mmCIF file of C-alpha atoms in Angstrom:
data_model
loop_
_atom_site.group_PDB
_atom_site.id
_atom_site.type_symbol
_atom_site.label_atom_id
_atom_site.label_comp_id
_atom_site.label_asym_id
_atom_site.label_seq_id
_atom_site.Cartn_x
_atom_site.Cartn_y
_atom_site.Cartn_z
ATOM 1 C CA MET A 1 164.484 -86.904 63.792
ATOM 2 C CA SER A 2 160.644 -86.314 62.323
ATOM 3 C CA ALA A 3 159.043 -89.037 60.231
ATOM 4 C CA LEU A 4 157.790 -85.731 58.307
ATOM 5 C CA PRO A 5 160.481 -84.195 57.404
ATOM 6 C CA GLY A 6 159.998 -80.710 55.955
ATOM 7 C CA VAL A 7 156.136 -80.468 56.948
ATOM 8 C CA LYS A 8 154.773 -77.702 58.290
ATOM 9 C CA ALA A 9 151.132 -77.883 59.130
ATOM 10 C CA LEU A 10 149.812 -81.107 61.118
ATOM 11 C CA VAL A 11 145.309 -81.084 59.413
ATOM 12 C CA PHE A 12 143.417 -83.721 61.616
ATOM 13 C CA ASP A 13 140.064 -85.417 61.032
ATOM 14 C CA VAL A 14 137.699 -84.592 63.229
ATOM 15 C CA PHE A 15 134.987 -87.307 64.456
ATOM 16 C CA GLY A 16 137.326 -90.288 65.073
ATOM 17 C CA THR A 17 140.055 -89.726 65.084
ATOM 18 C CA VAL A 18 140.639 -85.921 67.211
ATOM 19 C CA VAL A 19 137.223 -86.557 69.503
ATOM 20 C CA ASP A 20 134.538 -89.547 70.525
ATOM 21 C CA TRP A 21 131.544 -89.090 68.735
ATOM 22 C CA ARG A 22 129.706 -92.008 68.892
ATOM 23 C CA ASN A 23 129.972 -91.839 72.940
ATOM 24 C CA GLY A 24 129.621 -88.194 72.804
ATOM 25 C CA VAL A 25 125.618 -88.578 70.972
ATOM 26 C CA ALA A 26 125.117 -91.325 73.211
ATOM 27 C CA ARG A 27 125.137 -89.627 75.362
ATOM 28 C CA ASP A 28 123.007 -87.000 75.108
ATOM 29 C CA ALA A 29 120.329 -89.077 72.587
ATOM 30 C CA ARG A 30 119.868 -90.848 75.841
ATOM 31 C CA THR A 31 119.191 -87.942 78.152
ATOM 32 C CA PHE A 32 115.643 -86.920 74.979
ATOM 33 C CA LEU A 33 115.327 -90.863 74.446
ATOM 34 C CA LEU A 34 114.684 -90.827 78.311
ATOM 35 C CA ARG A 35 112.843 -87.291 78.392
ATOM 36 C CA HIS A 36 110.350 -88.979 75.831
ATOM 37 C CA GLY A 37 110.535 -91.978 76.977
ATOM 38 C CA ARG A 38 112.197 -94.200 74.597
ATOM 39 C CA ALA A 39 114.124 -95.810 77.459
ATOM 40 C CA ASP A 40 113.774 -99.252 75.774
ATOM 41 C CA ILE A 41 116.198 -97.937 72.224
ATOM 42 C CA ASP A 42 119.359 -98.162 72.728
ATOM 43 C CA PRO A 43 121.093 -95.036 72.283
ATOM 44 C CA HIS A 44 124.965 -95.985 70.843
ATOM 45 C CA ALA A 45 122.165 -97.332 67.487
ATOM 46 C CA PHE A 46 120.534 -94.660 67.324
ATOM 47 C CA ALA A 47 124.117 -92.810 67.950
ATOM 48 C CA ASP A 48 124.973 -95.286 64.506
ATOM 49 C CA ALA A 49 121.578 -94.877 62.760
ATOM 50 C CA TRP A 50 122.073 -91.475 62.820
ATOM 51 C CA ARG A 51 125.992 -91.668 61.799
ATOM 52 C CA LYS A 52 124.967 -94.419 59.045
ATOM 53 C CA ARG A 53 123.177 -90.796 56.957
ATOM 54 C CA TYR A 54 126.825 -89.310 57.432
ATOM 55 C CA GLN A 55 128.453 -89.812 54.589
ATOM 56 C CA PRO A 56 124.871 -89.889 51.908
ATOM 57 C CA ALA A 57 123.557 -86.790 53.211
ATOM 58 C CA MET A 58 127.903 -85.320 51.781
ATOM 59 C CA GLU A 59 127.441 -86.969 48.879
ATOM 60 C CA GLU A 60 123.822 -84.830 47.727
ATOM 61 C CA VAL A 61 127.096 -82.369 48.408
ATOM 62 C CA ARG A 62 129.707 -83.428 46.456
ATOM 63 C CA SER A 63 128.053 -85.297 43.886
ATOM 64 C CA GLY A 64 126.695 -81.258 42.966
ATOM 65 C CA ARG A 65 122.845 -82.302 43.228
ATOM 66 C CA ARG A 66 122.713 -79.990 45.939
ATOM 67 C CA PRO A 67 124.971 -76.822 46.498
ATOM 68 C CA PHE A 68 127.359 -76.076 49.631
ATOM 69 C CA THR A 69 125.536 -76.687 52.496
ATOM 70 C CA ARG A 70 127.362 -76.386 56.319
ATOM 71 C CA LEU A 71 127.247 -80.221 58.314
ATOM 72 C CA ASP A 72 125.168 -78.334 61.321
ATOM 73 C CA VAL A 73 122.565 -78.960 58.826
ATOM 74 C CA LEU A 74 122.700 -81.866 56.646
ATOM 75 C CA HIS A 75 122.926 -83.425 60.583
ATOM 76 C CA ARG A 76 119.121 -81.625 61.480
ATOM 77 C CA GLU A 77 118.020 -82.991 58.610
ATOM 78 C CA ASN A 78 119.373 -87.032 59.042
ATOM 79 C CA LEU A 79 118.281 -86.431 63.282
ATOM 80 C CA ASN A 80 114.080 -86.343 61.772
ATOM 81 C CA HIS A 81 115.066 -88.742 59.310
ATOM 82 C CA VAL A 82 116.371 -90.925 62.605
ATOM 83 C CA LEU A 83 113.725 -90.088 65.352
ATOM 84 C CA ARG A 84 110.740 -90.746 63.110
ATOM 85 C CA ASP A 85 113.215 -94.591 62.058
ATOM 86 C CA HIS A 86 113.165 -95.358 65.500
ATOM 87 C CA GLY A 87 108.898 -93.486 66.406
ATOM 88 C CA ILE A 88 109.356 -90.202 67.249
ATOM 89 C CA ASP A 89 107.521 -87.207 65.894
ATOM 90 C CA PRO A 90 110.273 -85.136 65.544
ATOM 91 C CA ASP A 91 107.609 -82.384 64.782
ATOM 92 C CA GLY A 92 106.217 -82.816 68.930
ATOM 93 C CA SER A 93 109.562 -81.993 70.711
ATOM 94 C CA ALA A 94 110.412 -77.947 71.406
ATOM 95 C CA PRO A 95 112.761 -76.640 68.454
ATOM 96 C CA GLU A 96 115.039 -75.993 70.752
ATOM 97 C CA GLU A 97 114.952 -79.648 72.074
ATOM 98 C CA LEU A 98 115.972 -80.342 68.896
ATOM 99 C CA GLU A 99 119.093 -78.405 68.010
ATOM 100 C CA TRP A 100 120.544 -79.591 71.859
ATOM 101 C CA LEU A 101 119.824 -82.348 70.814
ATOM 102 C CA ASN A 102 121.876 -81.777 66.984
ATOM 103 C CA ARG A 103 124.922 -79.908 68.960
ATOM 104 C CA ALA A 104 125.040 -83.415 70.467
ATOM 105 C CA TRP A 105 128.054 -83.036 67.613
ATOM 106 C CA HIS A 106 129.665 -79.656 69.366
ATOM 107 C CA ARG A 107 129.895 -81.534 72.681
ATOM 108 C CA LEU A 108 131.558 -84.033 71.759
ATOM 109 C CA ASP A 109 134.753 -84.940 74.087
ATOM 110 C CA PRO A 110 138.152 -85.611 73.228
ATOM 111 C CA TRP A 111 140.370 -89.840 73.738
ATOM 112 C CA PRO A 112 142.530 -88.935 76.568
ATOM 113 C CA ASP A 113 145.549 -88.587 74.132
ATOM 114 C CA THR A 114 143.960 -85.895 72.131
ATOM 115 C CA ILE A 115 145.447 -83.095 73.953
ATOM 116 C CA PRO A 116 148.576 -84.240 76.374
ATOM 117 C CA GLY A 117 149.038 -85.388 72.276
ATOM 118 C CA LEU A 118 148.196 -81.810 70.481
ATOM 119 C CA ILE A 119 150.105 -79.606 73.310
ATOM 120 C CA ARG A 120 153.502 -81.114 72.183
ATOM 121 C CA LEU A 121 152.954 -81.387 68.458
ATOM 122 C CA ARG A 122 152.413 -77.772 68.337
ATOM 123 C CA ALA A 123 155.717 -77.045 69.706
ATOM 124 C CA ARG A 124 156.836 -77.661 66.657
ATOM 125 C CA HIS A 125 154.107 -77.489 64.025
ATOM 126 C CA PHE A 126 150.881 -75.913 62.962
ATOM 127 C CA LEU A 127 147.277 -77.551 64.230
ATOM 128 C CA ALA A 128 143.723 -76.834 62.650
ATOM 129 C CA PRO A 129 141.882 -79.257 62.336
ATOM 130 C CA LEU A 130 140.766 -80.616 58.345
ATOM 131 C CA SER A 131 137.041 -81.541 59.261
ATOM 132 C CA ASN A 132 134.118 -81.764 57.085
ATOM 133 C CA GLY A 133 132.681 -80.572 60.124
ATOM 134 C CA ASN A 134 130.992 -76.691 60.332
ATOM 135 C CA ILE A 135 132.975 -73.924 61.869
ATOM 136 C CA LEU A 136 131.040 -72.972 64.765
ATOM 137 C CA LEU A 137 130.905 -77.032 65.358
ATOM 138 C CA LEU A 138 134.748 -77.385 65.507
ATOM 139 C CA ALA A 139 134.807 -73.780 67.091
ATOM 140 C CA ASN A 140 132.730 -74.687 69.943
ATOM 141 C CA MET A 141 133.856 -78.272 70.204
ATOM 142 C CA ALA A 142 137.289 -76.731 70.646
ATOM 143 C CA LYS A 143 136.031 -73.925 73.574
ATOM 144 C CA ARG A 144 134.348 -76.478 75.796
ATOM 145 C CA ALA A 145 137.584 -79.207 75.280
ATOM 146 C CA GLY A 146 140.024 -77.505 75.399
ATOM 147 C CA LEU A 147 141.256 -78.315 71.653
ATOM 148 C CA PRO A 148 144.703 -76.111 71.024
ATOM 149 C CA TRP A 149 143.817 -75.334 67.506
ATOM 150 C CA ASP A 150 146.480 -73.325 65.559
ATOM 151 C CA ALA A 151 143.474 -71.950 63.850
ATOM 152 C CA VAL A 152 140.148 -73.261 63.077
ATOM 153 C CA LEU A 153 139.253 -74.795 59.764
ATOM 154 C CA GLY A 154 136.100 -75.910 59.132
ATOM 155 C CA ALA A 155 134.609 -77.188 55.761
ATOM 156 C CA GLU A 156 133.330 -74.416 54.772
ATOM 157 C CA ALA A 157 136.639 -72.735 54.579
ATOM 158 C CA ALA A 158 137.494 -75.377 51.966
ATOM 159 C CA GLN A 159 133.736 -75.619 50.023
ATOM 160 C CA ALA A 160 134.007 -79.465 49.395
ATOM 161 C CA TYR A 161 133.560 -82.075 51.590
ATOM 162 C CA LYS A 162 136.600 -85.121 52.033
ATOM 163 C CA PRO A 163 137.021 -86.984 50.298
ATOM 164 C CA GLN A 164 137.131 -84.500 47.828
ATOM 165 C CA PRO A 165 140.010 -83.216 46.543
ATOM 166 C CA GLU A 166 139.618 -79.492 47.407
ATOM 167 C CA ALA A 167 139.508 -79.744 50.892
ATOM 168 C CA TYR A 168 142.890 -80.703 51.611
ATOM 169 C CA LEU A 169 144.098 -78.351 48.407
ATOM 170 C CA ARG A 170 142.504 -75.534 49.275
ATOM 171 C CA THR A 171 143.034 -76.171 53.332
ATOM 172 C CA ALA A 172 147.280 -75.983 51.998
ATOM 173 C CA GLU A 173 146.275 -72.517 50.096
ATOM 174 C CA ILE A 174 144.686 -71.216 53.040
ATOM 175 C CA LEU A 175 147.811 -72.024 54.712
ATOM 176 C CA ALA A 176 150.163 -70.394 52.595
ATOM 177 C CA LEU A 177 151.962 -73.904 52.312
ATOM 178 C CA ALA A 178 152.324 -76.343 49.723
ATOM 179 C CA PRO A 179 150.784 -79.589 50.253
ATOM 180 C CA GLY A 180 153.196 -81.497 50.293
ATOM 181 C CA GLU A 181 154.678 -79.339 53.602
ATOM 182 C CA VAL A 182 150.805 -80.366 55.367
ATOM 183 C CA ALA A 183 149.688 -83.399 57.349
ATOM 184 C CA LEU A 184 147.089 -85.291 57.800
ATOM 185 C CA VAL A 185 146.805 -87.171 60.719
ATOM 186 C CA ALA A 186 143.165 -89.180 61.075
ATOM 187 C CA ALA A 187 142.268 -92.997 61.693
ATOM 188 C CA HIS A 188 140.426 -93.630 58.811
ATOM 189 C CA ASN A 189 142.186 -95.343 55.391
ATOM 190 C CA GLY A 190 140.082 -93.597 53.206
ATOM 191 C CA ASP A 191 140.571 -90.511 54.000
ATOM 192 C CA LEU A 192 143.815 -91.087 54.328
ATOM 193 C CA ALA A 193 144.312 -92.150 50.860
ATOM 194 C CA ALA A 194 142.299 -89.080 49.620
ATOM 195 C CA ALA A 195 144.485 -87.194 50.890
ATOM 196 C CA ARG A 196 148.174 -88.370 50.029
ATOM 197 C CA LYS A 197 146.229 -88.347 46.623
ATOM 198 C CA ALA A 198 146.303 -85.008 46.318
ATOM 199 C CA GLY A 199 149.894 -83.854 47.542
ATOM 200 C CA LEU A 200 149.662 -84.157 50.885
ATOM 201 C CA LYS A 201 151.650 -86.738 53.980
ATOM 202 C CA THR A 202 149.244 -88.646 56.024
ATOM 203 C CA ALA A 203 149.967 -89.935 59.811
ATOM 204 C CA PHE A 204 147.611 -92.596 60.757
ATOM 205 C CA VAL A 205 146.662 -93.197 63.889
ATOM 206 C CA LEU A 206 144.779 -96.016 65.004
ATOM 207 C CA ARG A 207 141.320 -95.769 66.694
ATOM 208 C CA PRO A 208 139.897 -99.707 67.581
ATOM 209 C CA THR A 209 136.815 -98.721 68.946
ATOM 210 C CA GLU A 210 135.812 -95.641 66.718
ATOM 211 C CA HIS A 211 132.442 -96.890 66.552
ATOM 212 C CA GLY A 212 132.061 -100.019 69.669
ATOM 213 C CA PRO A 213 133.887 -102.640 70.531
ATOM 214 C CA ALA A 214 133.091 -104.742 67.351
ATOM 215 C CA GLN A 215 134.982 -102.675 65.068
ATOM 216 C CA THR A 216 135.820 -104.156 62.157
ATOM 217 C CA THR A 217 137.284 -101.207 60.020
ATOM 218 C CA ASP A 218 140.329 -99.489 59.926
ATOM 219 C CA LEU A 219 142.583 -101.885 62.618
ATOM 220 C CA ARG A 220 145.371 -101.287 61.105
ATOM 221 C CA ALA A 221 146.822 -99.335 58.558
ATOM 222 C CA GLU A 222 146.495 -100.060 54.835
ATOM 223 C CA GLN A 223 149.066 -98.416 53.027
ATOM 224 C CA ASP A 224 152.837 -97.634 53.258
ATOM 225 C CA TRP A 225 151.778 -94.010 55.281
ATOM 226 C CA GLU A 226 154.534 -91.652 56.372
ATOM 227 C CA THR A 227 154.181 -92.495 60.441
ATOM 228 C CA VAL A 228 152.016 -95.189 61.853
ATOM 229 C CA ALA A 229 151.046 -93.812 65.442
ATOM 230 C CA SER A 230 149.059 -95.970 68.229
ATOM 231 C CA SER A 231 148.233 -92.992 69.274
ATOM 232 C CA PHE A 232 147.923 -88.837 69.363
ATOM 233 C CA GLU A 233 151.770 -88.346 72.510
ATOM 234 C CA ASP A 234 153.256 -91.820 70.151
ATOM 235 C CA LEU A 235 152.990 -89.839 67.473
ATOM 236 C CA ALA A 236 154.239 -86.853 68.739
ATOM 237 C CA GLU A 237 157.544 -89.075 69.886
ATOM 238 C CA ARG A 238 157.800 -89.819 65.946
ATOM 239 C CA LEU A 239 157.658 -86.649 64.719
ATOM 240 C CA GLY A 240 160.591 -85.660 67.363
ATOM 241 C CA CYS A 241 157.743 -83.428 69.215
#
């Protein structure tokens, strides 16, 4: 018996839910910072500072103050700001070096339960990302990590950034499904709340170290989501996979 009866497709938040963005970005930031003689900068703090600019950059698009702009471009602009904030002039680095660091977001590692859980879930559901990442980013990530998506959908497909309702509704439309036949799997209560408001079903998966050992957010399900799981493999159990 499935905790999500009638759901045909599972769509996934990616950054934090599917992959460990913080340690992945810090790993490549450490390489860059050491190359520039800046061993004094904590690479995890650098990753946190870069991520902190993520929502404000997307809000420029969501508000209509800026046309839709893919996340790779927003990340690259944010990287320049973060480098300057840490006393590093981005103009002093080769463009290809900055592009390599910007693509740290393409090289993120999945959580240990991600791939075995996805393989089980895929036996009974169509799987795709519903992420603010762009298609190339998500495709490169999947190719490197072996994520078994049935389709790679990025924010360009919806031309909207979560939590705009269009991000959820257009994804369901692309899959030729009613919103109630789609469930969002996410480690973020806010994302799930927006998905539910758009008519999607919801599955909360706990990721208590997404923001590091001192994480204070999303440590529990804050609403009565259709299902709550401790991992993707636990989710597979709850969905009868």
